[in-house]
Structures are given as C-alpha cells and as structure tokens.
Amino acid sequence: MEVLGLLADGFATSLTPLNILIVILGVTAGLFIGAMPGLGSVNGVALVLPLTFIVPPTSAIILLAAIYYGAMYGGAVSSILLGIPGASTAVATTFDGRPMALQGKAGLALIAAAVASFVGGTISVLLFTAFAAPLAELALKFGPAEEFALVLLAFTTFVGLGGDDTLKTIVMICLGLVLSTVGLDMISGQPRLVFGDIPGFYAGISFLVLAIGVYGVGEVLYTIETARTSPAVSTARLRMRDLVEGIREMNKMWKTMSFGSVLGFFVGMLPAAGATPASLMSYGLARTFSKKPETFGKGNIEGVAAPETANNAASTGSLLPMLTLGIPGSPTTALLLGGMVMWGLMPGPMLFIEQKDFVWGLISSLYTANLAAVLINIALIPLFVWALRMPFSVLCAMVLVLCILGGFAPSQKLHDVWLIAGFGVAGYLLRKADYPLAPLVLALVLGPLMEKSFRQALISTQGDPMIFFSRPLSATFMVLAAIFFALPLLKMLRQRLSKRPAPAE
Amino acid sequence: MTNIFTRRGAMALMASAAIAVGSPGLADEWKPIKPVEMVIMAGQGGGADRLARLFQTIIQKEKLAQMPFLPVNKGGGSGAEALRYLKDKQGDAHVIMATLNSYYTTPIQTEIGVNIEEFTPLARMAVDTFALWVNVDSGIETIEQYVEAAKAAGGSWRMGGTGTGQEDSLVTALLEREFGISHTYVPMGGGGEVATALVGGHIDATVNNPSEAMSFWQAGRVRPIALLTAERLDSMPGVPTFAELGHDLEYYMQRSFVAPGGLTEAQQAYYVNLLQSLHESEEWQTYARDQALLTDFLAGDELQAYFLSEREKHREILKGLDTPS
C-alpha cells in the first residue's frame, strides 16, 4: 500500500501542466525519430539532453523518458511500411509487419503494433511499480550461466518450428553465428575474421546493417522482380472499420501479449540483453506456441504483436537496473544515466530511498507517456499509410535511400554501406532459395551475448560445464531448451506414425 | 621524434600561456563546426564511461562549447576497437577519446598497428584509485581473512574484472604476487558489470574503482578491504591502504583525453582550453571528491611525457608478471 501512496505523489508531480506538455512533445518527437531508419531513441535522447538543463530534473527525465517511449512506438512504423527496421528494437517487427503491408493490411499492422506496444508498456510499468525492488534482486541473480541458458532457449524457439525447413533454419543460425564472431574478441582483444586488415571489421558487424541489408534492400530487389508489372505496391487505406477490426483481433491475442510483456520486461532488465533480444525471443516463443506456426513470416498479426509488446516492455525493464543498480540496460539508458548524474542524482541502490519524489515522478510519467504515445500513434496512422500510396517507382527509390542513410548514420562509415549492399544481394538470393532470414538476424543479435556468457561461465568454474545444470534458473532454461528442440522432432515422428497404417502402401 | 616533441612542447606552452593570461583568443583560433565525437575506450556503466558522460553534461550545462559532445562506447577488445578507430580518424579534429591505462597496455599486448605517440595528447583530468572489494555476505573484513579464503579455495577464487591485460587484471596479478595466492580471473564487459556481478554473487572479489562500487557499499552490499593508494581517501573513511598494512601495493588509473594524430596547434589548443575550464568547474571538483578521484591536471608536452613513461612502466609490469589469460 505504501507503493500506492508513493505513486499518487508521483502523479501529483507528473500531471502538472508543464509535465503533461512535456510528455506530449516528447512522445511526438520520439515517434518521428523512431520512425526514421538510422535514427533511434539514442539519437533522440542525445539531441535533447542539452535542452533538459533549463527545466527541473524531474521534468527533464520525464522528457527523456517520453522520447524513449515514443521512439519505441515509432520504430515499428518503417518496419511495417517499408520493411526497413526503424530502430534496432524493431527488427523482429519486419518479419510479419512487412508481409502484412504488402497484402494491403498496413493499417491493421500499425494498429496491432500500437496496441501491442501499449499493452507491453502498461503491463511492464505495472510490474515496475509493484515489484521494483525484488525484481532488481532477481536481476542480480542472473549470472553468465543463466544468460547463456536463456539465449540458448531463444535459439531453440527458432529451430523448433514446423513451418520452415529445420535444416535450413540451422544453416542460417550457423551463418549468423559466424558473422557474429567478426571483430575484436571480447576476452583476449585479438582481431578475428577481419579479412586481412580491413579496419571496418574491427568493430564487428552490426545486426542493424544486416537487417537493413537483407530486409530493406533484399525486399526491394525481390519486389522489383515480382511486381514489375503492377505499379502500385499496395492499396493501403485506413477506415474506421479497420480500427475496430484491429482491436477485435488484438483481443484474441491476450496470451501472446501478456507473455511478451513479462518476457520483455525480464530480458530488458538484464544489463547485457535489452529490447532487441527481448523482441526476437518473444517472436520466437509466439511462433512456437502458435497453432499455425507456418503462417508466421507471411503476415501473421501475432508476429507483429509479439515483438512489439516485448520491446516496449523491455524499454521499461531496462530503466530498472539503471535506477536501482546504476547499470544501464541499453545505450539509451546510459545517456539517461549521464543526465541524472549531472542533475546531482546518483543512481544506485540509495536512489529509491533518498530521491523518492524523483523516482515516483518518473514512474508515474511512464503511465502518462504510454497513454499519450498510443493515442498520438493511432491518430497518425492514416498519415503513415498514405505514404504507402506513392507510386512504386518513387517508393522503391526512397526505400533504397533510407536504407543507405539508415546504415550510414549510426557508424558514419562507408564500410557499412557496402556491407548493406552485399547483404541486400545475399538476402535476395537466400530468399529466392527459400532460406529463412529471421534466424540469421537472431543469431547475429544473440551470438555475441551467447559467446560471452558461455566463456565467462566456463572460466569461472575452470571448465566445468555442470554450472549450466546445477543452478536452478539456468537448469530450468536448459531443460526448456531441450524440450523446444525436441518438439518438432516429436511432431514429425507422430505424423509418420499416424501415416504408417494408411492403406495406400 | 624529438622534433615532434619540441613542436608539441611549443604548442602546450602557447596553450598554457593563453590560459594563464586569460587572453580571449589566439590569432588562428579554431572551433568545432560539427558535433564532437567522444570515444570511450570502455563499455557502459564503468568508471571511464561515467566520467565521459559527466564531462559531456558539464560541457553542455556550462555551455563550454558551441557544439555538443556525443559519447560513443567502443570498448571491444580491451580498448583495441577505440584505439584502432582513433588511428583511422587521423587528422579529424572532431573526434576525441577518453583514455584508460589500456591506452598503453593494449598496444603492447595486441598487434593492432597502433603507436600512441602518433596521437595528439590533450589533457589528463584525473587519476582514479583502486580498492579490493568483496561481497559482505562473505564475512571477509580484513586482508588476512581474504588471503586465507583465497588460499582455501585453491585457485578457484573468482576475481571479476575488465578485459584480460587491462588494469583490473594487472592489479589482480599484483595481488597474487604479493600474497602468494591465485585467482580464477573472469573478464567482463566493464566496471559496472563487474560491480553488479559481485553483488549478485557470481564472482568472489573485484578490484573496482571506488566510483564503480561506492553506491553498493553505501547500500551495505559490498565491502572494501584495502586501497591501492599511498594515502587514505576522505570519501572512504575507515578504509586502510595496503601500504599501511605493510604491503607495497600501489596502482592508479589515468583518465585523460587524446585526439587523433595530425591536428593543428589551434585545434589542440581549443581542446586543452576547454578541458582546463572543465577542470575548474564546481561540478567536476565536487564529483571527483565524492567519488575518490584525484584531479591532477596535466596537458600537452608534460602529458605526452607522462604517457610514455607510464607505457614503459607497464611494459615492465607486464614483463614481470604472468598476466592471467
């Protein structure tokens, strides 16, 4: 009950006219920043940080949090409309969002993304409000062994699929893992797979570059081939009916969305993980538990809802270790941390005790930011959809320009632009040969995390692999992973067995 | 090489003269015309990262520069990623880098084609301190108890730290040599990750900088055993130094800024001036006092000489030690 009192005080702070205005401005700015490929919440927060010194610290952090939230919503927009992930956290949203747009259901997909983000945001803020302190303790229990087991679990959800060819999935995961080892070795500092001495490879291959290449450029190439004769890529329109239908559709997905929210929140809390792995894991799990896994990747609305709930939940989750432990869970929270230090607030275990006003003002503003974001987002959907009605020849060129910009902006290296071009062609060819691309991206996102936690765990036990099974949390994950991996095999076996008595033979 | 030094010396003299007189500007004054990238040689949440982000915000708040400074973490491979990046940015005056001791140790240990003498030294902002930390649940309070526990564990005592060959692993090796103990060294991404791993019980000890573990100490989760400094620190009352316990262990971390090679004198002077005003700011002095940092400012030629002598010192340390791998 003490929590409710504190939250009420928080609302008293966050609902002042100035702070409401700040939330609306922040969310709108964040939405557009997130929707631009190459610009993400990091850039938004970095740009606005200097402005925050003219308002009181609580208002300042509310502004930054609003931008952060808005960008999480916005990332889905270009993923769905253009097939280019608007932000790294929205990579998984392209898997089903883009096919939906191609089927003329862009409006529905955008509504699904907005509602799912709202659900994810709300559930995670509720979790945050109720269990901030005990959850921070739980995050501490996550050591290298748990991290590794969790990542392994994420992989198995992608392997254990009925729809795609299992062998091809495994090949793509392996390819992604190889790409993830490019660059400097985290433990010894030696360069690996830098192809002679190409400087661009020292920093490794960013998965955003891969995703923009295979999805953005690859998609354009594929569409040029298939849609050469039909000039309009989609007949996207948005009517009130779509909105109603969207919300009705969402109603059927409570299970996926609540699961995605909880998962997203927890993965976001882990300092090494964050929103991108969270959204990919949520996508994989939704697919595993779906009755029709084969429709994923081909425009299943659940495939949009699952990652979008998770990435918003994760963005709330990553605030938790920043506030309670002083460890940022993502690059954006690292910037927020910098701001807090400047305002004289020292994040860490003492913050919740010494700076109650600030902490609860921030938490309550997450509620308002979330509500503002979903309303503004839905209001803007007609505008976004309208953009799709451009002639294909114009849209196509625009997408390519955005791909190049989006790849160049974060690192400002021409090297990445060449990589995007290469990955684009490779992605196009792989797609023609029916290789699934999602596992490739997943492997590049999770590969470094998996390698690091695996090596750390084994170093700390001097090579004894029992550490993965002797700790309760990690053992649970390992068992689940084994089950997920075995599931498709069992399914296949059962199908064979039921076919055998058929009289045809 | 001497040529470079004298030229740099002249530059530094000019810069410090400008500061001393407080003259508004040199004839060929230079200012950044776009945002300045502030590369951090380490991951997020560690001492270097916190400091760089603090500087960024002070620069913005006090309007010390017209252009924003944007921190970028390039912590891969014990800072090799950042060093390599700075080398590739030769002549680019819109990049500066926040350094750690891995500024000299990493090029010694890995073949990345970087010679730090080619970079432009700007200023040393602080010297950071080290302490030996344990989880309070371990019940360890003194160095004797620590040594006993580590010996009892027989090599499986887990010491967490930053990348192999970086400061934390050197300090660990120094401890091992002094006390005849051995650790299992677990490399992690950054000081922040190391501090939380200790609180979570995934490792048994750390040699974190005080700023990284301070808040956990205040919350009663971790305990400092002793400091690797010459004297006790005001911000850490009651914590002894190894020296007063009869062990000759001292190690510091420099926190400086450098720029790529090939900058003009005016460009270098701009940054030195900026960092000098940063050094004098109230916020920085307060933060440094609270977080047990020693704010010894050093710039230009003197700084380069300091870098090179430190590099030699580290070469000796590395040679004399079986650095954990």
mmCIF file with all atom_site columns, C-alpha atoms in Angstrom, chain B residues 100-170:
data_model
loop_
_atom_site.group_PDB
_atom_site.id
_atom_site.type_symbol
_atom_site.label_atom_id
_atom_site.label_alt_id
_atom_site.label_comp_id
_atom_site.label_asym_id
_atom_site.label_entity_id
_atom_site.label_seq_id
_atom_site.pdbx_PDB_ins_code
_atom_site.Cartn_x
_atom_site.Cartn_y
_atom_site.Cartn_z
_atom_site.occupancy
_atom_site.B_iso_or_equiv
_atom_site.pdbx_formal_charge
_atom_site.auth_seq_id
_atom_site.auth_comp_id
_atom_site.auth_asym_id
_atom_site.auth_atom_id
_atom_site.pdbx_PDB_model_num
ATOM 1  C CA . LEU B 1 100 ? 42.241 4.392   -19.527 1.00 0.00 ? 100 LEU B CA 1
ATOM 2  C CA . ASN B 1 101 ? 45.529 2.668   -18.786 1.00 0.00 ? 101 ASN B CA 1
ATOM 3  C CA . SER B 1 102 ? 44.692 0.264   -21.594 1.00 0.00 ? 102 SER B CA 1
ATOM 4  C CA . TYR B 1 103 ? 45.749 3.215   -23.760 1.00 0.00 ? 103 TYR B CA 1
ATOM 5  C CA . TYR B 1 104 ? 49.289 1.914   -23.263 1.00 0.00 ? 104 TYR B CA 1
ATOM 6  C CA . THR B 1 105 ? 48.787 -1.723  -22.291 1.00 0.00 ? 105 THR B CA 1
ATOM 7  C CA . THR B 1 106 ? 46.581 -2.804  -25.194 1.00 0.00 ? 106 THR B CA 1
ATOM 8  C CA . PRO B 1 107 ? 49.006 -1.747  -27.968 1.00 0.00 ? 107 PRO B CA 1
ATOM 9  C CA . ILE B 1 108 ? 51.786 -3.569  -26.080 1.00 0.00 ? 108 ILE B CA 1
ATOM 10 C CA . GLN B 1 109 ? 49.796 -6.786  -25.865 1.00 0.00 ? 109 GLN B CA 1
ATOM 11 C CA . THR B 1 110 ? 47.954 -6.970  -29.150 1.00 0.00 ? 110 THR B CA 1
ATOM 12 C CA . GLU B 1 111 ? 49.036 -6.457  -32.729 1.00 0.00 ? 111 GLU B CA 1
ATOM 13 C CA . ILE B 1 112 ? 46.675 -3.724  -33.796 1.00 0.00 ? 112 ILE B CA 1
ATOM 14 C CA . GLY B 1 113 ? 49.148 -1.456  -35.536 1.00 0.00 ? 113 GLY B CA 1
ATOM 15 C CA . VAL B 1 114 ? 48.707 1.476   -33.167 1.00 0.00 ? 114 VAL B CA 1
ATOM 16 C CA . ASN B 1 115 ? 51.512 3.651   -31.815 1.00 0.00 ? 115 ASN B CA 1
ATOM 17 C CA . ILE B 1 116 ? 50.200 6.047   -29.198 1.00 0.00 ? 116 ILE B CA 1
ATOM 18 C CA . GLU B 1 117 ? 52.988 8.515   -29.890 1.00 0.00 ? 117 GLU B CA 1
ATOM 19 C CA . GLU B 1 118 ? 51.163 9.415   -33.091 1.00 0.00 ? 118 GLU B CA 1
ATOM 20 C CA . PHE B 1 119 ? 48.096 10.638  -31.238 1.00 0.00 ? 119 PHE B CA 1
ATOM 21 C CA . THR B 1 120 ? 47.640 14.200  -30.006 1.00 0.00 ? 120 THR B CA 1
ATOM 22 C CA . PRO B 1 121 ? 47.676 14.426  -26.195 1.00 0.00 ? 121 PRO B CA 1
ATOM 23 C CA . LEU B 1 122 ? 45.076 16.826  -24.780 1.00 0.00 ? 122 LEU B CA 1
ATOM 24 C CA . ALA B 1 123 ? 44.769 16.700  -21.012 1.00 0.00 ? 123 ALA B CA 1
ATOM 25 C CA . ARG B 1 124 ? 44.776 14.392  -18.033 1.00 0.00 ? 124 ARG B CA 1
ATOM 26 C CA . MET B 1 125 ? 41.655 15.107  -15.999 1.00 0.00 ? 125 MET B CA 1
ATOM 27 C CA . ALA B 1 126 ? 42.058 12.719  -13.111 1.00 0.00 ? 126 ALA B CA 1
ATOM 28 C CA . VAL B 1 127 ? 43.860 9.832   -11.555 1.00 0.00 ? 127 VAL B CA 1
ATOM 29 C CA . ASP B 1 128 ? 41.476 7.164   -10.380 1.00 0.00 ? 128 ASP B CA 1
ATOM 30 C CA . THR B 1 129 ? 42.088 4.848   -7.456  1.00 0.00 ? 129 THR B CA 1
ATOM 31 C CA . PHE B 1 130 ? 41.588 1.138   -6.889  1.00 0.00 ? 130 PHE B CA 1
ATOM 32 C CA . ALA B 1 131 ? 40.375 -0.909  -3.945  1.00 0.00 ? 131 ALA B CA 1
ATOM 33 C CA . LEU B 1 132 ? 39.895 -4.588  -3.222  1.00 0.00 ? 132 LEU B CA 1
ATOM 34 C CA . TRP B 1 133 ? 36.188 -5.382  -2.769  1.00 0.00 ? 133 TRP B CA 1
ATOM 35 C CA . VAL B 1 134 ? 34.265 -8.400  -1.507  1.00 0.00 ? 134 VAL B CA 1
ATOM 36 C CA . ASN B 1 135 ? 30.578 -9.180  -1.059  1.00 0.00 ? 135 ASN B CA 1
ATOM 37 C CA . VAL B 1 136 ? 29.508 -8.501  2.552   1.00 0.00 ? 136 VAL B CA 1
ATOM 38 C CA . ASP B 1 137 ? 27.929 -11.967 2.700   1.00 0.00 ? 137 ASP B CA 1
ATOM 39 C CA . SER B 1 138 ? 31.410 -13.472 2.505   1.00 0.00 ? 138 SER B CA 1
ATOM 40 C CA . GLY B 1 139 ? 32.059 -12.172 6.019   1.00 0.00 ? 139 GLY B CA 1
ATOM 41 C CA . ILE B 1 140 ? 35.573 -11.138 4.990   1.00 0.00 ? 140 ILE B CA 1
ATOM 42 C CA . GLU B 1 141 ? 36.704 -7.932  6.693   1.00 0.00 ? 141 GLU B CA 1
ATOM 43 C CA . THR B 1 142 ? 40.490 -7.921  6.656   1.00 0.00 ? 142 THR B CA 1
ATOM 44 C CA . ILE B 1 143 ? 43.188 -8.697  4.156   1.00 0.00 ? 143 ILE B CA 1
ATOM 45 C CA . GLU B 1 144 ? 44.318 -11.662 6.269   1.00 0.00 ? 144 GLU B CA 1
ATOM 46 C CA . GLN B 1 145 ? 40.853 -13.193 6.047   1.00 0.00 ? 145 GLN B CA 1
ATOM 47 C CA . TYR B 1 146 ? 40.833 -12.531 2.328   1.00 0.00 ? 146 TYR B CA 1
ATOM 48 C CA . VAL B 1 147 ? 44.141 -14.265 1.747   1.00 0.00 ? 147 VAL B CA 1
ATOM 49 C CA . GLU B 1 148 ? 43.002 -17.179 3.886   1.00 0.00 ? 148 GLU B CA 1
ATOM 50 C CA . ALA B 1 149 ? 39.759 -17.566 1.963   1.00 0.00 ? 149 ALA B CA 1
ATOM 51 C CA . ALA B 1 150 ? 41.508 -17.322 -1.399  1.00 0.00 ? 150 ALA B CA 1
ATOM 52 C CA . LYS B 1 151 ? 44.073 -19.919 -0.334  1.00 0.00 ? 151 LYS B CA 1
ATOM 53 C CA . ALA B 1 152 ? 41.354 -22.240 0.970   1.00 0.00 ? 152 ALA B CA 1
ATOM 54 C CA . ALA B 1 153 ? 39.607 -22.020 -2.386  1.00 0.00 ? 153 ALA B CA 1
ATOM 55 C CA . GLY B 1 154 ? 42.811 -23.205 -4.037  1.00 0.00 ? 154 GLY B CA 1
ATOM 56 C CA . GLY B 1 155 ? 42.782 -21.286 -7.283  1.00 0.00 ? 155 GLY B CA 1
ATOM 57 C CA . SER B 1 156 ? 39.038 -21.346 -7.797  1.00 0.00 ? 156 SER B CA 1
ATOM 58 C CA . TRP B 1 157 ? 38.574 -17.966 -6.053  1.00 0.00 ? 157 TRP B CA 1
ATOM 59 C CA . ARG B 1 158 ? 36.801 -15.915 -8.711  1.00 0.00 ? 158 ARG B CA 1
ATOM 60 C CA . MET B 1 159 ? 38.094 -12.412 -9.379  1.00 0.00 ? 159 MET B CA 1
ATOM 61 C CA . GLY B 1 160 ? 35.970 -10.404 -11.796 1.00 0.00 ? 160 GLY B CA 1
ATOM 62 C CA . GLY B 1 161 ? 37.407 -7.591  -13.861 1.00 0.00 ? 161 GLY B CA 1
ATOM 63 C CA . THR B 1 162 ? 37.598 -5.866  -17.203 1.00 0.00 ? 162 THR B CA 1
ATOM 64 C CA . GLY B 1 163 ? 39.289 -7.471  -20.233 1.00 0.00 ? 163 GLY B CA 1
ATOM 65 C CA . THR B 1 164 ? 42.397 -9.583  -19.866 1.00 0.00 ? 164 THR B CA 1
ATOM 66 C CA . GLY B 1 165 ? 45.531 -7.463  -19.858 1.00 0.00 ? 165 GLY B CA 1
ATOM 67 C CA . GLN B 1 166 ? 43.591 -4.424  -18.720 1.00 0.00 ? 166 GLN B CA 1
ATOM 68 C CA . GLU B 1 167 ? 44.051 -2.611  -15.404 1.00 0.00 ? 167 GLU B CA 1
ATOM 69 C CA . ASP B 1 168 ? 41.939 -4.960  -13.301 1.00 0.00 ? 168 ASP B CA 1
ATOM 70 C CA . SER B 1 169 ? 43.887 -8.000  -14.415 1.00 0.00 ? 169 SER B CA 1
ATOM 71 C CA . LEU B 1 170 ? 47.169 -6.226  -13.694 1.00 0.00 ? 170 LEU B CA 1
#
